[in-house]
Coordinates of C-alpha atoms in Angstrom, one line a residue:
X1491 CA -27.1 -24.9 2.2
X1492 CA -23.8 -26.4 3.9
X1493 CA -24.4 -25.8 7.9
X1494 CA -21.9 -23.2 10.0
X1495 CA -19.4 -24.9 11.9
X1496 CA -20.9 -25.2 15.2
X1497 CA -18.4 -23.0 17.3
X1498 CA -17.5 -20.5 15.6
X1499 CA -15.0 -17.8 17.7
X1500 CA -16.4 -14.6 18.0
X1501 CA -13.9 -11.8 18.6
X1502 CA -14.1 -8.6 21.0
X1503 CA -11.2 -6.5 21.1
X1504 CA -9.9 -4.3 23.9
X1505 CA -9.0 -0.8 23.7
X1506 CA -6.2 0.8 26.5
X1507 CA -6.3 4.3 26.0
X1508 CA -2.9 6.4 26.8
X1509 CA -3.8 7.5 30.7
X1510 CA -5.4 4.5 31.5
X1511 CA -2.3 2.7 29.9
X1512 CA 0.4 4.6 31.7
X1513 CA -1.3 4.2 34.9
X1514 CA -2.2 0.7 35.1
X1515 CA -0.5 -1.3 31.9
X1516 CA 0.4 -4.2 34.7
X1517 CA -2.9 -4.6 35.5
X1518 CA -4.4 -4.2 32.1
X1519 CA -1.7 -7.1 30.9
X1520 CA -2.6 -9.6 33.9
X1521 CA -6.6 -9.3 33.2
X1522 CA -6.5 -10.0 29.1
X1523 CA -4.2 -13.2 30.0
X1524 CA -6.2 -14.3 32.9
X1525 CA -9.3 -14.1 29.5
X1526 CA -7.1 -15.8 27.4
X1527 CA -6.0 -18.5 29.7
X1528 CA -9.9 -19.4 31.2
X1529 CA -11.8 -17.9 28.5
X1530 CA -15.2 -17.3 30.4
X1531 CA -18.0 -17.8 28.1
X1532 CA -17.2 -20.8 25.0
X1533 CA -16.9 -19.1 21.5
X1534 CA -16.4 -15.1 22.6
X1535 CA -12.2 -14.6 22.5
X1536 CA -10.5 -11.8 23.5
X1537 CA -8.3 -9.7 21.2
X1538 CA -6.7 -7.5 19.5
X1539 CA -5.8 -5.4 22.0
X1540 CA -5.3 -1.9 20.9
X1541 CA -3.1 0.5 21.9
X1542 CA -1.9 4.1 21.1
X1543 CA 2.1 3.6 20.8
X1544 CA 3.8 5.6 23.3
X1545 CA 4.1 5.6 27.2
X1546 CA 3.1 2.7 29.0
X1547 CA 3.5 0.9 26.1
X1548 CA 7.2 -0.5 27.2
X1549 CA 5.6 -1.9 30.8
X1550 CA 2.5 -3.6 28.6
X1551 CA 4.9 -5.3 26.7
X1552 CA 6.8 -6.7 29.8
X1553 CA 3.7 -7.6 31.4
X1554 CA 2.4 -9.9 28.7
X1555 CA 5.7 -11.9 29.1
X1556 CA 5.5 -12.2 32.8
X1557 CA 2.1 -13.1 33.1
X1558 CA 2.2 -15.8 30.1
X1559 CA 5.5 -17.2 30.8
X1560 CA 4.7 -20.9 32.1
X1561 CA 0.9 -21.2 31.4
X1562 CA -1.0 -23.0 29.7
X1563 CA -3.3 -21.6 27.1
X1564 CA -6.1 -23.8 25.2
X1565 CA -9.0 -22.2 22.9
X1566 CA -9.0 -20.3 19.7
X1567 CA -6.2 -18.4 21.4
X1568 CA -4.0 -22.1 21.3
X1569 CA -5.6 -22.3 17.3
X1570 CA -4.5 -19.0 16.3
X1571 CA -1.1 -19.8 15.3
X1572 CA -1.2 -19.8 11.6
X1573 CA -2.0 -15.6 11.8
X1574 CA 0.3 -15.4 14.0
X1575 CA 3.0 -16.7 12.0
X1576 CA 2.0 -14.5 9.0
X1577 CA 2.0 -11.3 11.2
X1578 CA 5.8 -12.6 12.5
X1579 CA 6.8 -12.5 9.1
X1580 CA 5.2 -9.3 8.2
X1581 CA 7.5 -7.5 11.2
X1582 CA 5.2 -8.3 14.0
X1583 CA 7.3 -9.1 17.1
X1584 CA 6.9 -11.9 19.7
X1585 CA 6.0 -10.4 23.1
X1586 CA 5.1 -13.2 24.8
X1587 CA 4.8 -17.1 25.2
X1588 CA 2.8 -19.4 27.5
X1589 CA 2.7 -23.4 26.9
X1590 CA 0.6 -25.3 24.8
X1591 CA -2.2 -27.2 26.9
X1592 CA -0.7 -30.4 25.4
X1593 CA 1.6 -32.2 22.7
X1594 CA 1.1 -31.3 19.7
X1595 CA -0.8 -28.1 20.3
X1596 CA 0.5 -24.6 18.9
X1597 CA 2.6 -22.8 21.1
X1598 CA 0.3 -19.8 22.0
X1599 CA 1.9 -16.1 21.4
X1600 CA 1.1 -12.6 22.2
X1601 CA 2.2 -10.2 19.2
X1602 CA 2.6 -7.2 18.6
X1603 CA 2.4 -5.4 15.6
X1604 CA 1.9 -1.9 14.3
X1605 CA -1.4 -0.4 12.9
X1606 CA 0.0 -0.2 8.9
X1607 CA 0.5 -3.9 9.8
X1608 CA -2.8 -4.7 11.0
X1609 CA -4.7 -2.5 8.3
X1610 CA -3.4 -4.5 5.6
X1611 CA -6.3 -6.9 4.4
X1612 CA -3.7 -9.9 3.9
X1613 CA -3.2 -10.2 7.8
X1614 CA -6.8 -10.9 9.0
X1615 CA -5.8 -9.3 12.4
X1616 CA -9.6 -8.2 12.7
X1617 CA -10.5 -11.7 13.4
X1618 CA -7.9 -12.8 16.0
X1619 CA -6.8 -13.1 19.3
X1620 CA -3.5 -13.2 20.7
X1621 CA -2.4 -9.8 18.7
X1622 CA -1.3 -6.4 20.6
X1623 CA -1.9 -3.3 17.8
X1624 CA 0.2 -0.3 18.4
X1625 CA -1.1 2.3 16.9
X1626 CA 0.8 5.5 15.5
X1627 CA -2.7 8.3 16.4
X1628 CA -5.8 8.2 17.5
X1629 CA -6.8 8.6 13.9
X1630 CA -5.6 5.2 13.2
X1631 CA -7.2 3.5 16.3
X1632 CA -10.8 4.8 14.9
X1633 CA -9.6 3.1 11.7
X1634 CA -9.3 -0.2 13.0
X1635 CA -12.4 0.5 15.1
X1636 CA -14.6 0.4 12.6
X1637 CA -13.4 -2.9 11.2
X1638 CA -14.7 -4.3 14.6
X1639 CA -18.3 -2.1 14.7
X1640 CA -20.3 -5.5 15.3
X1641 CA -17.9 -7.4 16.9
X1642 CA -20.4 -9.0 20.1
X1643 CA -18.3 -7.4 22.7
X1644 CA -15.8 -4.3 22.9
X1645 CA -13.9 -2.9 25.9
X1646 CA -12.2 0.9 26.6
X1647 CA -10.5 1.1 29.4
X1648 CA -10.1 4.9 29.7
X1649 CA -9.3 7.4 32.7
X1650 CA -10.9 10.9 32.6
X1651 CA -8.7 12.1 30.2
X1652 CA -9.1 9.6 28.1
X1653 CA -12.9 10.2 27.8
X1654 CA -13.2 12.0 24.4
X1655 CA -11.3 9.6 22.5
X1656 CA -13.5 7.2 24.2
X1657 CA -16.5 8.9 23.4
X1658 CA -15.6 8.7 19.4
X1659 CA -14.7 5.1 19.8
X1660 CA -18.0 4.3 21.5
X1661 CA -20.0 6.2 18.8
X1662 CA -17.9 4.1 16.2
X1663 CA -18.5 0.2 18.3
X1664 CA -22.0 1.1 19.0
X1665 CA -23.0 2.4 15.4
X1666 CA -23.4 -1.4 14.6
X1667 CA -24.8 -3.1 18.0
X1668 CA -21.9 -4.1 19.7
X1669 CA -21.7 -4.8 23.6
X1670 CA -19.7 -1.5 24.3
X1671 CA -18.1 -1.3 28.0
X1672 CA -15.6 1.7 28.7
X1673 CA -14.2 1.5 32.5
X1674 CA -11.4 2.6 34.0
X1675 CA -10.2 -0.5 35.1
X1676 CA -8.9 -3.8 33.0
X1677 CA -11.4 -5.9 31.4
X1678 CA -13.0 -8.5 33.3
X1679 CA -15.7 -11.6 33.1
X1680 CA -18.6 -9.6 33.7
X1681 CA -17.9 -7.4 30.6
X1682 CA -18.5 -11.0 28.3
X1683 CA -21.2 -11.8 30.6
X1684 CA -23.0 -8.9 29.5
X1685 CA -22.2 -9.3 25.9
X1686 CA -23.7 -13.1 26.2
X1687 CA -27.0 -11.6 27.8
X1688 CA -27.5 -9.0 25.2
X1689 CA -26.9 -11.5 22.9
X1690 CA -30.3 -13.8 24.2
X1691 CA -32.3 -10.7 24.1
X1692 CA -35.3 -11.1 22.2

């Protein structure tokens, strides 16, 4: 039997619900960059981030190109070029650009595209970071959770009135043993850290 590569990335996606969006899409933005750019645990990424595509979405967007504009990125996030490319060219749009951590090392992008886009099986969005998925309804956001029911971390950030699409999502992410956090504030360290600790549990 051929052995598993010994790091192999492990993806936990983020969902931004529409209040918690619209009141704090600056902050949201800052935090997943901050994961991307010193991810805190080797071999757990962060992404897709999942959105519902309406207000909020337009200050996200900026956001993501202020806070990667001259930084340096390194990781799977740096590696992830090749589905990035293929999600370009399937209408996915460049929303924003650090600096490769050296020559020769893929320019790392943030892109978004929409959730048609990432529920086609030809773009493996499912298993990378550095994507942004707007999604048309909430109907489509529990689609796209279940292809990540698993995944060894997920994230909600959600506001009260967020809370019963949050509750469906968690029933969907938990169903298959994931490390589900829903807060109302942006993702941080502590979330992986738990994740990681769960993880070692006999």
């Amino acid at each position: 039997m051929d052995a598993l590569p010994a790091t192999q990335p492990k993806f936990c996606p983020v969902f931004i619900l529409p209040e918690a969006l619209n009141s704090c899409a600056e902050d949201a933005a800052r935090a997943i960059v901050d994961l991307l750019l010193n991810p805190p645990i080797p071999g757990l990424v962060i992404g897709p981030v999942f959105v519902l595509d309406g207000t909020g979405i337009v200050d996200l967007r900026e956001s993501y190109t202020e806070c990667m504009h001259g930084r340096s990125f390194a990781g799977a996030f740096a590696a992830s070029s090749a589905c990035q490319e293929s999600a370009v060219l399937a209408g996915g749009a460049v929303i924003g650009e650090g600096l490769p951590l050296a020559d020769g090392m893929a320019t790392p992008l943030m892109i978004e595209v929409d959730g048609d886009t990432a529920l086609d099986p030809g773009l493996p969005t499912t298993a990378s970071t550095g994507f942004m998925v707007a999604c048309s309804d909430a109907r489509m956001m529990l689609s796209l959770a279940a292809r990540h029911a698993g995944a060894p971390a997920c994230y909600v950030q959600a506001r009260e009135e967020d809370m019963p699409l949050a509750r469906l999502l968690g029933a969907v992410l938990r169903d298959n043993g994931s490390h589900l956090k829903i807060s109302s504030t942006a993702p941080d360290c502590a979330w992986l850290l738990g994740a990681e600790l769960a993880d070692s549990l006999p």
